[in-house]
Amino acid sequence: MDTALIPKGVKRCPLPQFLAGLGAAHVVLLWGVFAMLLCWLKGLNQTNMNNAYGFAMWIWADRAVIALGGGAFFTGFLRYIVGKDKLKYIINYAVLIGFICYSSALLILAIDIGQPLRGWFIFWHANVHSMLTEVAFCLTAYFFVLCVEYLPLVLENRQIDKVPFFHNLTHNMHEIMAVFAATGAFLSFFHQGSLGGVAGVLFGRPFGFREHILIWPFTFFLFTWSAAACGPCFTILITKITEAIARKKLVKDDVIELLAKISGWMMLTYIIAKTIDTIYWAVVTAPSKGLALSHFYTNNALYGYWILILEVVICGWVPALILITDKGRKNQFTLWLAVILAVIGVSLNRWVMVLQVLAVPVMPFIKWVLYFPSWQEVATTILPVAYGVILIMISYRYLPIFPQEAELNPLEPPALPEDEPEAGEEAAQEAEVQEDQKTGEGDLQPAEA
Amino acid sequence: MFPFSFEWIWDMVHMVFHGALWYALSIIGMGMTYCIIKAAYDSAQGSKGDHH
């Protein structure tokens, strides 16, 4: 029924199967929307946030998806500014993932502010002394950049592309995409950094406070660095998951390996810097505030030394060392392991820098304050995941996201309908594709001439 | 947000913060305007750019 919208030269599942999958994702989405409406209509009393936790699960999710969506800006930077041409085969998907992550981040913020109708206050009545204002500015502007980067992909849909204006618009946008990519890299550098800077300037909370370079605490640079290192790992992970679900190869190994190699070296340099930062904080910064390292990791039920070891060693050093080796990247098991650990590592880092910061007592008479999210918080945090799944499903079906897919999965000759009646739709689709290819080539000749 | 807003102060922080914001938004806006106008012009001329 929808074969005319499916990209040329590729095969997709039957429409009923697609709609069934879409329906399942929508059930989860509706659960999240219900919780979101509760928060908007009844207020933030629906959450377990309190005076100790002004920032809670949403802000963790926000920072985590922004870090994971960093694959878009860094891959775009590598592709358009550095000139890694091979990454053009994965940049579409990186942009789509980035678009989902950043739109999710904005959605979460819209829930978190409680009164979304006043969301524009942060722009109009900007507090220019707040790092979060910089985050809001850059986040919104970068979301516009992602829209601009995602738009050509939408316009490349088989039917939309037939309209000359849209075809030319796509062509023109591709031509100056480097300008948008550079703007995106500029914006991402600052908002990723400022998210880290928020914890680093909290001189009243020694767990988060770090030394500064001019006005920027070390966490400013570490957050940008970690997003650039781990964002591409998330892109690889989602690509691998998509390949596993689609049961076909979508991107060639050399493209994945290049991105994994760059990501590995970024991660290695990041984790060296992170280790130095942690040691300096434990030995110099925290003691200068009158606290020992044990103060942050003992006398509570959750946050032990294990979290530090898990974040820095297991989810930091291990994936970095795997990804910088040729053998580690080529082995599918170790590649999967490395990207999963990297994604967990950066998410854990954001958890620690948002929630453990608030849990640690800062006065002798205060005890550890632990927090557990309400179901509304959980549902609204899962909401973006369902939204992301839906957008990926629709984009994968109707847009040419993977330029190498047709080459990696050549279509078989159409089966005879009388032999296999159930293959009739697929055969018709393939025949139509071949017909379109002929027509398409015929259309191009006058323009080329 | 704008210099004509009553909260605006002509200090470095306001100029850097809002200057960077408007700089980025201007690039995005001008880039898209260029693409749309050129696409309309190209379409009117009957040309069909090939980006594949």
Short mmCIF file of C-alpha atoms in Angstrom, two decimals:
data_model
loop_
_atom_site.label_atom_id
_atom_site.label_comp_id
_atom_site.label_asym_id
_atom_site.label_seq_id
_atom_site.Cartn_x
_atom_site.Cartn_y
_atom_site.Cartn_z
CA MET A 1 0.00 0.00 0.00
CA ASP A 2 2.83 2.38 0.86
CA THR A 3 5.44 0.99 -1.54
CA ALA A 4 5.52 4.26 -3.50
CA LEU A 5 6.96 5.98 -0.41
CA ILE A 6 9.68 3.42 0.35
CA PRO A 7 13.19 4.34 -0.88
CA LYS A 8 14.40 2.80 -4.12
CA GLY A 9 16.30 -0.46 -4.13
CA VAL A 10 15.50 -1.51 -0.56
CA LYS A 11 13.07 -3.94 0.98
CA ARG A 12 10.82 -3.25 3.96
CA CYS A 13 8.49 -5.43 6.02
CA PRO A 14 4.79 -5.61 5.07
CA LEU A 15 2.70 -2.62 6.14
CA PRO A 16 0.56 -4.52 8.73
CA GLN A 17 3.70 -5.73 10.49
CA PHE A 18 5.08 -2.19 10.49
CA LEU A 19 1.82 -0.79 11.87
CA ALA A 20 1.75 -3.43 14.60
CA GLY A 21 5.24 -2.42 15.74
CA LEU A 22 4.29 1.23 15.56
CA GLY A 23 1.18 0.55 17.63
CA ALA A 24 3.19 -1.15 20.37
CA ALA A 25 5.52 1.85 20.61
CA HIS A 26 2.51 4.16 20.73
CA VAL A 27 1.13 2.35 23.79
CA VAL A 28 4.30 3.23 25.70
CA LEU A 29 4.18 6.74 24.26
CA LEU A 30 0.63 7.25 25.48
CA TRP A 31 1.60 6.09 28.97
CA GLY A 32 4.29 8.78 28.99
CA VAL A 33 1.91 11.40 27.59
CA PHE A 34 -0.60 10.56 30.36
CA ALA A 35 2.09 11.09 33.00
CA MET A 36 3.20 14.29 31.28
CA LEU A 37 -0.35 15.65 31.35
CA LEU A 38 -0.59 14.78 35.04
CA CYS A 39 2.54 16.83 35.70
CA TRP A 40 1.23 19.75 33.68
CA LEU A 41 -2.33 19.71 34.99
CA LYS A 42 -1.73 18.76 38.62
CA GLY A 43 1.75 20.18 39.06
CA LEU A 44 5.17 18.96 40.12
CA ASN A 45 3.71 17.34 43.24
CA GLN A 46 3.39 14.33 40.95
CA THR A 47 7.14 13.87 41.25
CA ASN A 48 9.37 12.87 44.15
CA MET A 49 11.39 16.04 43.82
CA ASN A 50 11.73 18.01 47.04
CA ASN A 51 13.87 20.70 48.65
CA ALA A 52 16.91 18.41 48.46
CA TYR A 53 16.27 17.41 44.86
CA GLY A 54 15.39 20.42 42.73
CA PHE A 55 17.16 18.51 39.98
CA ALA A 56 16.14 14.88 39.69
CA MET A 57 15.60 12.10 37.17
CA TRP A 58 14.53 14.43 34.38
CA ILE A 59 17.69 16.49 34.56
CA TRP A 60 19.76 13.31 34.58
CA ALA A 61 17.86 12.07 31.51
CA ASP A 62 18.26 15.46 29.93
CA ARG A 63 22.01 15.53 30.37
CA ALA A 64 22.34 11.89 29.34
CA VAL A 65 20.44 12.25 26.06
CA ILE A 66 22.31 15.45 25.27
CA ALA A 67 25.60 13.61 25.76
CA LEU A 68 24.43 10.62 23.74
CA GLY A 69 23.11 12.91 21.02
CA GLY A 70 26.59 14.42 20.81
CA GLY A 71 27.29 11.92 18.05
CA ALA A 72 25.45 14.24 15.68
CA PHE A 73 27.60 17.30 16.22
CA PHE A 74 30.87 15.39 16.43
CA THR A 75 30.18 13.19 13.39
CA GLY A 76 29.05 16.31 11.51
CA PHE A 77 32.24 18.08 12.59
CA LEU A 78 34.35 15.14 11.38
CA ARG A 79 32.44 14.82 8.12
CA TYR A 80 32.12 18.46 7.07
CA ILE A 81 34.94 20.31 8.85
CA VAL A 82 37.71 17.72 9.24
CA GLY A 83 36.81 16.05 5.94
CA LYS A 84 36.31 12.41 6.93
CA ASP A 85 34.33 11.69 3.79
CA LYS A 86 33.66 8.07 4.64
CA LEU A 87 31.37 9.16 7.46
CA LYS A 88 28.81 10.36 4.92
CA TYR A 89 27.43 6.82 5.06
CA ILE A 90 26.44 7.17 8.72
CA ILE A 91 25.92 10.91 9.12
CA ASN A 92 22.20 10.68 8.26
CA TYR A 93 21.58 8.30 11.11
CA ALA A 94 23.76 10.32 13.47
CA VAL A 95 21.66 13.39 12.63
CA LEU A 96 18.42 11.49 13.17
CA ILE A 97 19.62 10.19 16.55
CA GLY A 98 20.79 13.68 17.50
CA PHE A 99 17.45 15.14 16.44
CA ILE A 100 15.62 12.62 18.62
CA CYS A 101 17.93 13.23 21.57
CA TYR A 102 17.71 17.00 21.47
CA SER A 103 13.97 17.15 20.85
CA SER A 104 13.63 14.74 23.79
CA ALA A 105 15.79 16.99 25.93
CA LEU A 106 13.59 19.98 25.12
CA LEU A 107 10.46 17.93 25.83
CA ILE A 108 11.83 16.85 29.21
CA LEU A 109 12.66 20.46 30.05
CA ALA A 110 9.15 21.48 29.05
CA ILE A 111 7.81 18.99 31.59
CA ASP A 112 10.37 19.89 34.22
CA ILE A 113 9.61 23.60 34.28
CA GLY A 114 6.08 22.75 35.37
CA GLN A 115 4.49 25.62 33.48
CA PRO A 116 5.51 25.20 29.82
CA LEU A 117 3.56 28.28 28.84
CA ARG A 118 6.28 30.26 30.58
CA GLY A 119 9.10 28.46 28.80
CA TRP A 120 9.89 31.57 26.79
CA PHE A 121 10.81 33.46 29.99
CA ILE A 122 14.31 31.96 29.90
CA PHE A 123 14.90 33.74 26.59
CA TRP A 124 13.02 36.96 27.21
CA HIS A 125 14.03 37.48 30.84
CA ALA A 126 17.42 35.82 30.51
CA ASN A 127 19.61 35.56 33.59
CA VAL A 128 22.93 36.20 31.91
CA HIS A 129 24.87 35.06 34.99
CA SER A 130 23.51 31.52 34.77
CA MET A 131 25.21 28.72 32.88
CA LEU A 132 21.77 27.21 32.38
CA THR A 133 20.76 30.26 30.34
CA GLU A 134 23.65 29.52 28.02
CA VAL A 135 22.49 25.92 27.90
CA ALA A 136 18.93 26.98 27.00
CA PHE A 137 20.18 29.33 24.28
CA CYS A 138 22.60 26.85 22.72
CA LEU A 139 20.26 23.87 23.11
CA THR A 140 17.44 25.63 21.29
CA ALA A 141 19.65 27.04 18.59
CA TYR A 142 21.33 23.68 18.07
CA PHE A 143 17.94 22.02 17.83
CA PHE A 144 17.22 24.41 14.94
CA VAL A 145 20.50 23.28 13.35
CA LEU A 146 19.44 19.65 13.73
CA CYS A 147 16.08 20.44 12.12
CA VAL A 148 17.99 22.00 9.23
CA GLU A 149 20.20 18.91 8.98
CA TYR A 150 17.26 16.51 9.22
CA LEU A 151 15.07 18.38 6.73
CA PRO A 152 17.03 17.32 3.58
CA LEU A 153 16.62 13.72 4.66
CA VAL A 154 12.85 14.14 4.82
CA LEU A 155 12.81 15.93 1.49
CA GLU A 156 14.71 13.02 -0.08
CA ASN A 157 11.66 10.82 0.33
CA ARG A 158 10.89 9.29 -3.05
CA GLN A 159 7.67 11.19 -3.60
CA ILE A 160 8.70 14.53 -2.09
CA ASP A 161 11.91 14.48 -4.11
CA LYS A 162 9.87 14.48 -7.31
CA VAL A 163 8.82 18.08 -6.62
CA PRO A 164 11.51 20.24 -8.31
CA PHE A 165 11.49 22.92 -5.60
CA PHE A 166 12.09 20.40 -2.80
CA HIS A 167 14.71 18.59 -4.86
CA ASN A 168 16.58 21.84 -5.43
CA LEU A 169 16.16 22.86 -1.80
CA THR A 170 17.74 19.58 -0.68
CA HIS A 171 20.57 20.07 -3.16
CA ASN A 172 21.23 23.62 -1.93
CA MET A 173 21.13 22.60 1.72
CA HIS A 174 23.64 19.84 1.08
CA GLU A 175 25.93 22.37 -0.58
CA ILE A 176 26.15 24.63 2.46
CA MET A 177 25.74 21.95 5.10
CA ALA A 178 29.30 22.61 6.31
CA VAL A 179 28.14 26.05 7.53
CA PHE A 180 25.33 24.51 9.54
CA ALA A 181 27.62 21.76 10.84
CA ALA A 182 30.18 24.35 12.00
CA THR A 183 27.44 26.34 13.74
CA GLY A 184 26.23 23.14 15.38
CA ALA A 185 29.73 22.27 16.60
CA PHE A 186 30.13 25.79 18.04
CA LEU A 187 26.78 25.60 19.86
CA SER A 188 27.36 22.06 21.09
CA PHE A 189 30.75 22.90 22.54
CA PHE A 190 29.22 25.55 24.75
CA HIS A 191 26.05 23.86 25.87
CA GLN A 192 27.73 20.53 26.58
CA GLY A 193 30.37 22.41 28.52
CA SER A 194 27.94 24.57 30.44
CA LEU A 195 25.98 21.52 31.55
CA GLY A 196 29.19 20.29 33.15
CA GLY A 197 30.01 23.75 34.39
CA VAL A 198 26.79 23.85 36.44
CA ALA A 199 28.14 21.20 38.81
CA GLY A 200 31.69 22.51 38.71
CA VAL A 201 30.83 25.99 40.03
CA LEU A 202 28.88 24.73 43.07
CA PHE A 203 31.44 25.81 45.68
CA GLY A 204 28.92 24.92 48.40
CA ARG A 205 28.85 21.30 47.22
CA PRO A 206 32.43 19.98 47.23
CA PHE A 207 31.43 16.75 45.51
CA GLY A 208 30.75 18.64 42.31
CA PHE A 209 33.07 21.63 42.68
CA ARG A 210 36.22 21.65 40.55
CA GLU A 211 39.15 23.96 39.92
CA HIS A 212 38.74 26.53 37.16
CA ILE A 213 40.50 27.68 34.02
CA LEU A 214 39.48 31.35 33.87
CA ILE A 215 35.72 31.17 34.48
CA TRP A 216 35.34 27.55 33.36
CA PRO A 217 35.62 24.64 35.81
CA PHE A 218 37.30 21.44 34.60
CA THR A 219 33.88 19.79 34.35
CA PHE A 220 33.05 22.22 31.52
CA PHE A 221 35.71 20.65 29.31
CA LEU A 222 35.16 17.11 30.54
CA PHE A 223 31.47 17.20 29.63
CA THR A 224 32.14 18.39 26.08
CA TRP A 225 34.95 15.89 25.72
CA SER A 226 32.88 12.97 26.99
CA ALA A 227 29.95 13.85 24.72
CA ALA A 228 32.24 13.97 21.69
CA ALA A 229 33.78 10.64 22.73
CA CYS A 230 30.67 8.70 23.74
CA GLY A 231 28.08 10.25 21.40
CA PRO A 232 29.49 8.39 18.37
CA CYS A 233 29.44 5.17 20.44
CA PHE A 234 25.70 5.67 20.91
CA THR A 235 25.33 6.20 17.17
CA ILE A 236 27.19 2.93 16.56
CA LEU A 237 25.11 1.14 19.19
CA ILE A 238 21.78 2.27 17.72
CA THR A 239 23.02 1.38 14.23
CA LYS A 240 23.94 -2.10 15.43
CA ILE A 241 20.57 -2.52 17.17
CA THR A 242 18.78 -1.39 13.99
CA GLU A 243 20.80 -3.89 11.96
CA ALA A 244 19.92 -6.65 14.41
CA ILE A 245 16.20 -5.84 14.26
CA ALA A 246 16.18 -5.39 10.48
CA ARG A 247 18.30 -8.53 10.14
CA LYS A 248 20.48 -6.94 7.50
CA LYS A 249 23.69 -4.96 7.26
CA LEU A 250 23.09 -1.25 6.81
CA VAL A 251 26.52 0.30 7.12
CA LYS A 252 29.83 -1.17 5.97
CA ASP A 253 32.28 -2.28 8.62
CA ASP A 254 35.00 0.15 7.56
CA VAL A 255 32.68 3.11 8.28
CA ILE A 256 31.78 1.79 11.74
CA GLU A 257 35.43 1.02 12.45
CA LEU A 258 36.54 4.53 11.48
CA LEU A 259 33.97 6.12 13.77
CA ALA A 260 34.82 3.64 16.54
CA LYS A 261 38.53 4.36 16.18
CA ILE A 262 38.07 8.13 16.45
CA SER A 263 35.66 7.64 19.32
CA GLY A 264 38.16 5.32 21.04
CA TRP A 265 40.98 7.84 20.90
CA MET A 266 38.67 10.61 22.06
CA MET A 267 37.61 8.39 24.92
CA LEU A 268 41.16 7.50 25.87
CA THR A 269 42.20 11.15 26.04
CA TYR A 270 39.00 11.95 27.93
CA ILE A 271 39.47 9.22 30.49
CA ILE A 272 43.08 10.24 31.07
CA ALA A 273 41.89 13.80 31.74
CA LYS A 274 39.01 12.50 33.87
CA THR A 275 41.35 10.34 35.94
CA ILE A 276 43.73 13.25 36.53
CA ASP A 277 40.77 15.47 37.43
CA THR A 278 39.41 12.88 39.87
CA ILE A 279 42.78 12.37 41.56
CA TYR A 280 43.36 16.13 41.87
CA TRP A 281 39.84 16.60 43.25
CA ALA A 282 40.30 13.76 45.76
CA VAL A 283 43.76 14.83 46.88
CA VAL A 284 43.65 18.62 46.66
CA THR A 285 40.22 20.17 46.02
CA ALA A 286 38.03 18.20 48.43
CA PRO A 287 40.55 18.31 51.33
CA SER A 288 40.85 22.08 50.81
CA LYS A 289 37.12 22.24 51.62
CA GLY A 290 37.65 20.12 54.74
CA LEU A 291 36.38 16.83 53.32
CA ALA A 292 38.03 13.48 52.61
CA LEU A 293 37.22 11.20 49.68
CA SER A 294 35.55 8.69 52.00
CA HIS A 295 32.97 11.34 52.91
CA PHE A 296 31.47 11.02 49.42
CA TYR A 297 31.37 7.23 49.19
CA THR A 298 30.55 5.85 52.65
CA ASN A 299 27.77 5.94 55.25
CA ASN A 300 24.94 5.49 52.76
CA ALA A 301 23.04 2.66 51.16
CA LEU A 302 23.73 3.38 47.49
CA TYR A 303 26.79 5.43 46.63
CA GLY A 304 29.92 3.42 47.38
CA TYR A 305 33.36 3.35 45.77
CA TRP A 306 31.86 0.92 43.27
CA ILE A 307 30.24 3.78 41.37
CA LEU A 308 33.57 5.56 40.91
CA ILE A 309 35.27 2.36 39.74
CA LEU A 310 32.36 1.50 37.44
CA GLU A 311 32.32 4.93 35.83
CA VAL A 312 36.05 5.54 35.42
CA VAL A 313 37.57 2.08 35.04
CA ILE A 314 34.95 -0.34 33.72
CA CYS A 315 32.95 2.10 31.61
CA GLY A 316 35.85 4.43 30.83
CA TRP A 317 39.23 2.78 30.48
CA VAL A 318 37.92 -0.59 29.25
CA PRO A 319 35.93 0.69 26.22
CA ALA A 320 38.67 3.18 25.38
CA LEU A 321 41.33 0.46 25.30
CA ILE A 322 39.07 -1.83 23.25
CA LEU A 323 38.24 0.81 20.66
CA ILE A 324 41.80 2.00 20.05
CA THR A 325 42.90 -1.49 19.06
CA ASP A 326 42.28 -2.78 15.57
CA LYS A 327 41.43 -6.23 16.91
CA GLY A 328 38.94 -4.83 19.42
CA ARG A 329 37.08 -2.89 16.75
CA LYS A 330 36.94 -5.75 14.26
CA ASN A 331 35.59 -8.28 16.74
CA GLN A 332 31.81 -7.87 16.93
CA PHE A 333 31.58 -8.97 20.57
CA THR A 334 34.18 -6.53 21.84
CA LEU A 335 32.78 -3.74 19.65
CA TRP A 336 29.30 -4.26 21.12
CA LEU A 337 30.77 -4.47 24.61
CA ALA A 338 32.79 -1.27 24.18
CA VAL A 339 29.96 0.87 22.84
CA ILE A 340 27.53 -0.41 25.50
CA LEU A 341 30.04 0.31 28.27
CA ALA A 342 30.75 3.76 26.84
CA VAL A 343 27.04 4.61 26.77
CA ILE A 344 26.57 3.36 30.33
CA GLY A 345 29.69 5.24 31.41
CA VAL A 346 28.61 8.64 30.14
CA SER A 347 25.06 8.15 31.48
CA LEU A 348 26.50 7.17 34.86
CA ASN A 349 28.74 10.23 34.81
CA ARG A 350 25.68 12.44 34.32
CA TRP A 351 23.85 10.62 37.12
CA VAL A 352 26.73 11.18 39.48
CA MET A 353 27.10 14.84 38.55
CA VAL A 354 23.37 15.52 38.99
CA LEU A 355 22.07 13.21 41.70
CA GLN A 356 25.04 12.16 43.80
CA VAL A 357 25.99 15.84 44.05
CA LEU A 358 22.63 16.48 45.72
CA ALA A 359 22.73 13.32 47.85
CA VAL A 360 26.03 14.04 49.59
CA PRO A 361 25.58 15.87 52.93
CA VAL A 362 27.23 19.28 53.01
CA MET A 363 26.79 20.07 56.72
CA PRO A 364 27.82 17.95 59.74
CA PHE A 365 24.20 17.72 60.92
CA ILE A 366 22.80 16.68 57.52
CA LYS A 367 22.50 13.04 56.51
CA TRP A 368 22.58 11.48 53.06
CA VAL A 369 19.39 12.21 51.15
CA LEU A 370 18.51 9.44 48.72
CA TYR A 371 15.88 9.79 46.05
CA PHE A 372 13.64 7.41 44.17
CA PRO A 373 11.62 8.69 41.21
CA SER A 374 7.82 8.51 41.10
CA TRP A 375 6.15 6.48 38.36
CA GLN A 376 5.23 9.73 36.62
CA GLU A 377 8.91 10.64 36.41
CA VAL A 378 9.78 7.19 35.10
CA ALA A 379 6.97 7.28 32.53
CA THR A 380 7.91 10.73 31.27
CA THR A 381 11.55 9.63 31.02
CA ILE A 382 10.57 6.56 28.98
CA LEU A 383 8.33 8.74 26.81
CA PRO A 384 11.25 10.07 24.72
CA VAL A 385 12.48 6.52 24.20
CA ALA A 386 9.12 5.51 22.69
CA TYR A 387 9.11 8.71 20.65
CA GLY A 388 12.60 7.91 19.40
CA VAL A 389 11.63 4.38 18.43
CA ILE A 390 8.64 5.70 16.48
CA LEU A 391 10.67 8.32 14.67
CA ILE A 392 13.39 5.81 13.79
CA MET A 393 10.80 3.31 12.53
CA ILE A 394 9.12 5.89 10.29
CA SER A 395 12.40 7.38 9.08
CA TYR A 396 13.95 3.99 8.37
CA ARG A 397 10.91 2.90 6.37
CA TYR A 398 10.38 5.99 4.27
CA LEU A 399 13.67 7.90 4.12
CA PRO A 400 17.03 6.99 2.57
CA ILE A 401 18.90 6.99 5.87
CA PHE A 402 21.48 4.39 4.97
CA PRO A 403 23.09 5.13 1.59
CA GLN A 404 24.88 1.76 1.56
CA GLU A 405 21.81 -0.35 2.29
CA ALA A 406 20.87 -1.08 -1.33
CA GLU A 407 24.45 -2.04 -2.17
CA LEU A 408 24.82 -4.27 0.88
CA ASN A 409 21.41 -5.91 0.39
CA PRO A 410 20.74 -6.28 -3.34
CA LEU A 411 17.15 -7.20 -4.16
CA GLU A 412 16.54 -10.68 -5.50
CA PRO A 413 14.74 -11.10 -8.83
CA PRO A 414 10.97 -10.88 -8.37
CA ALA A 415 9.32 -14.22 -7.54
CA LEU A 416 6.46 -15.47 -9.65
CA PRO A 417 3.16 -14.59 -7.97
CA GLU A 418 1.51 -17.91 -8.94
CA ASP A 419 4.27 -19.90 -7.20
CA GLU A 420 4.26 -17.86 -3.99
CA PRO A 421 1.10 -15.84 -3.53
CA GLU A 422 2.34 -14.21 -0.30
CA ALA A 423 5.32 -12.80 -2.16
CA GLY A 424 3.06 -10.92 -4.53
CA GLU A 425 3.29 -7.61 -2.72
CA GLU A 426 7.07 -7.77 -2.47
CA ALA A 427 7.39 -8.76 -6.13
CA ALA A 428 5.16 -5.85 -7.10
CA GLN A 429 7.25 -3.53 -4.95
CA GLU A 430 10.48 -4.69 -6.57
CA ALA A 431 8.99 -4.43 -10.03
CA GLU A 432 7.86 -0.92 -9.24
CA VAL A 433 11.28 -0.05 -7.94
CA GLN A 434 12.88 -1.25 -11.14
CA GLU A 435 10.35 0.69 -13.15
CA ASP A 436 11.03 3.82 -11.11
CA GLN A 437 14.75 3.40 -11.58
CA LYS A 438 14.25 3.27 -15.32
CA THR A 439 11.95 6.27 -15.21
CA GLY A 440 14.31 8.13 -12.91
CA GLU A 441 17.22 7.59 -15.24
CA GLY A 442 15.08 8.73 -18.15
CA ASP A 443 14.15 11.88 -16.28
CA LEU A 444 17.72 12.77 -15.56
CA GLN A 445 18.96 12.67 -19.13
CA PRO A 446 17.63 16.04 -20.31
CA ALA A 447 18.93 17.81 -17.20
CA GLU A 448 22.35 16.25 -17.62
CA ALA A 449 22.37 17.16 -21.28
CA MET B 1 16.70 39.54 24.88
CA PHE B 2 16.64 42.74 22.88
CA PRO B 3 18.35 46.06 23.62
CA PHE B 4 14.95 47.76 23.74
CA SER B 5 13.81 45.46 26.57
CA PHE B 6 13.66 47.26 29.94
CA GLU B 7 15.92 44.61 31.49
CA TRP B 8 18.70 45.17 28.99
CA ILE B 9 22.02 46.52 30.23
CA TRP B 10 24.86 47.42 27.90
CA ASP B 11 27.48 45.31 29.65
CA MET B 12 29.86 42.64 28.39
CA VAL B 13 27.82 39.71 29.68
CA HIS B 14 24.66 40.77 27.88
CA MET B 15 26.56 41.47 24.68
CA VAL B 16 28.42 38.16 24.70
CA PHE B 17 25.42 36.03 25.69
CA HIS B 18 22.90 37.57 23.36
CA GLY B 19 25.44 38.38 20.66
CA ALA B 20 26.36 34.70 20.38
CA LEU B 21 22.70 33.70 20.32
CA TRP B 22 21.77 36.14 17.58
CA TYR B 23 24.96 35.32 15.67
CA ALA B 24 24.02 31.63 15.58
CA LEU B 25 20.37 32.29 14.78
CA SER B 26 21.39 34.70 12.01
CA ILE B 27 23.62 32.11 10.36
CA ILE B 28 20.83 29.52 10.46
CA GLY B 29 18.26 32.03 9.21
CA MET B 30 20.43 33.44 6.43
CA GLY B 31 21.53 29.96 5.36
CA MET B 32 17.97 28.75 5.06
CA THR B 33 16.85 31.93 3.31
CA TYR B 34 19.64 31.49 0.75
CA CYS B 35 18.68 27.85 0.17
CA ILE B 36 14.97 28.61 -0.24
CA ILE B 37 15.47 31.57 -2.59
CA LYS B 38 18.02 29.67 -4.69
CA ALA B 39 15.74 26.62 -4.83
CA ALA B 40 12.84 28.78 -6.01
CA TYR B 41 15.09 30.42 -8.61
CA ASP B 42 16.51 27.09 -9.81
CA SER B 43 13.04 25.59 -10.03
CA ALA B 44 11.81 28.54 -12.06
CA GLN B 45 14.81 28.06 -14.40
CA GLY B 46 13.90 24.40 -14.75
CA SER B 47 17.24 23.09 -13.49
CA LYS B 48 17.45 20.04 -11.25
CA GLY B 49 20.53 19.83 -9.03
CA ASP B 50 21.94 16.36 -8.43
CA HIS B 51 23.07 15.77 -4.87
CA HIS B 52 23.09 11.96 -5.00
#
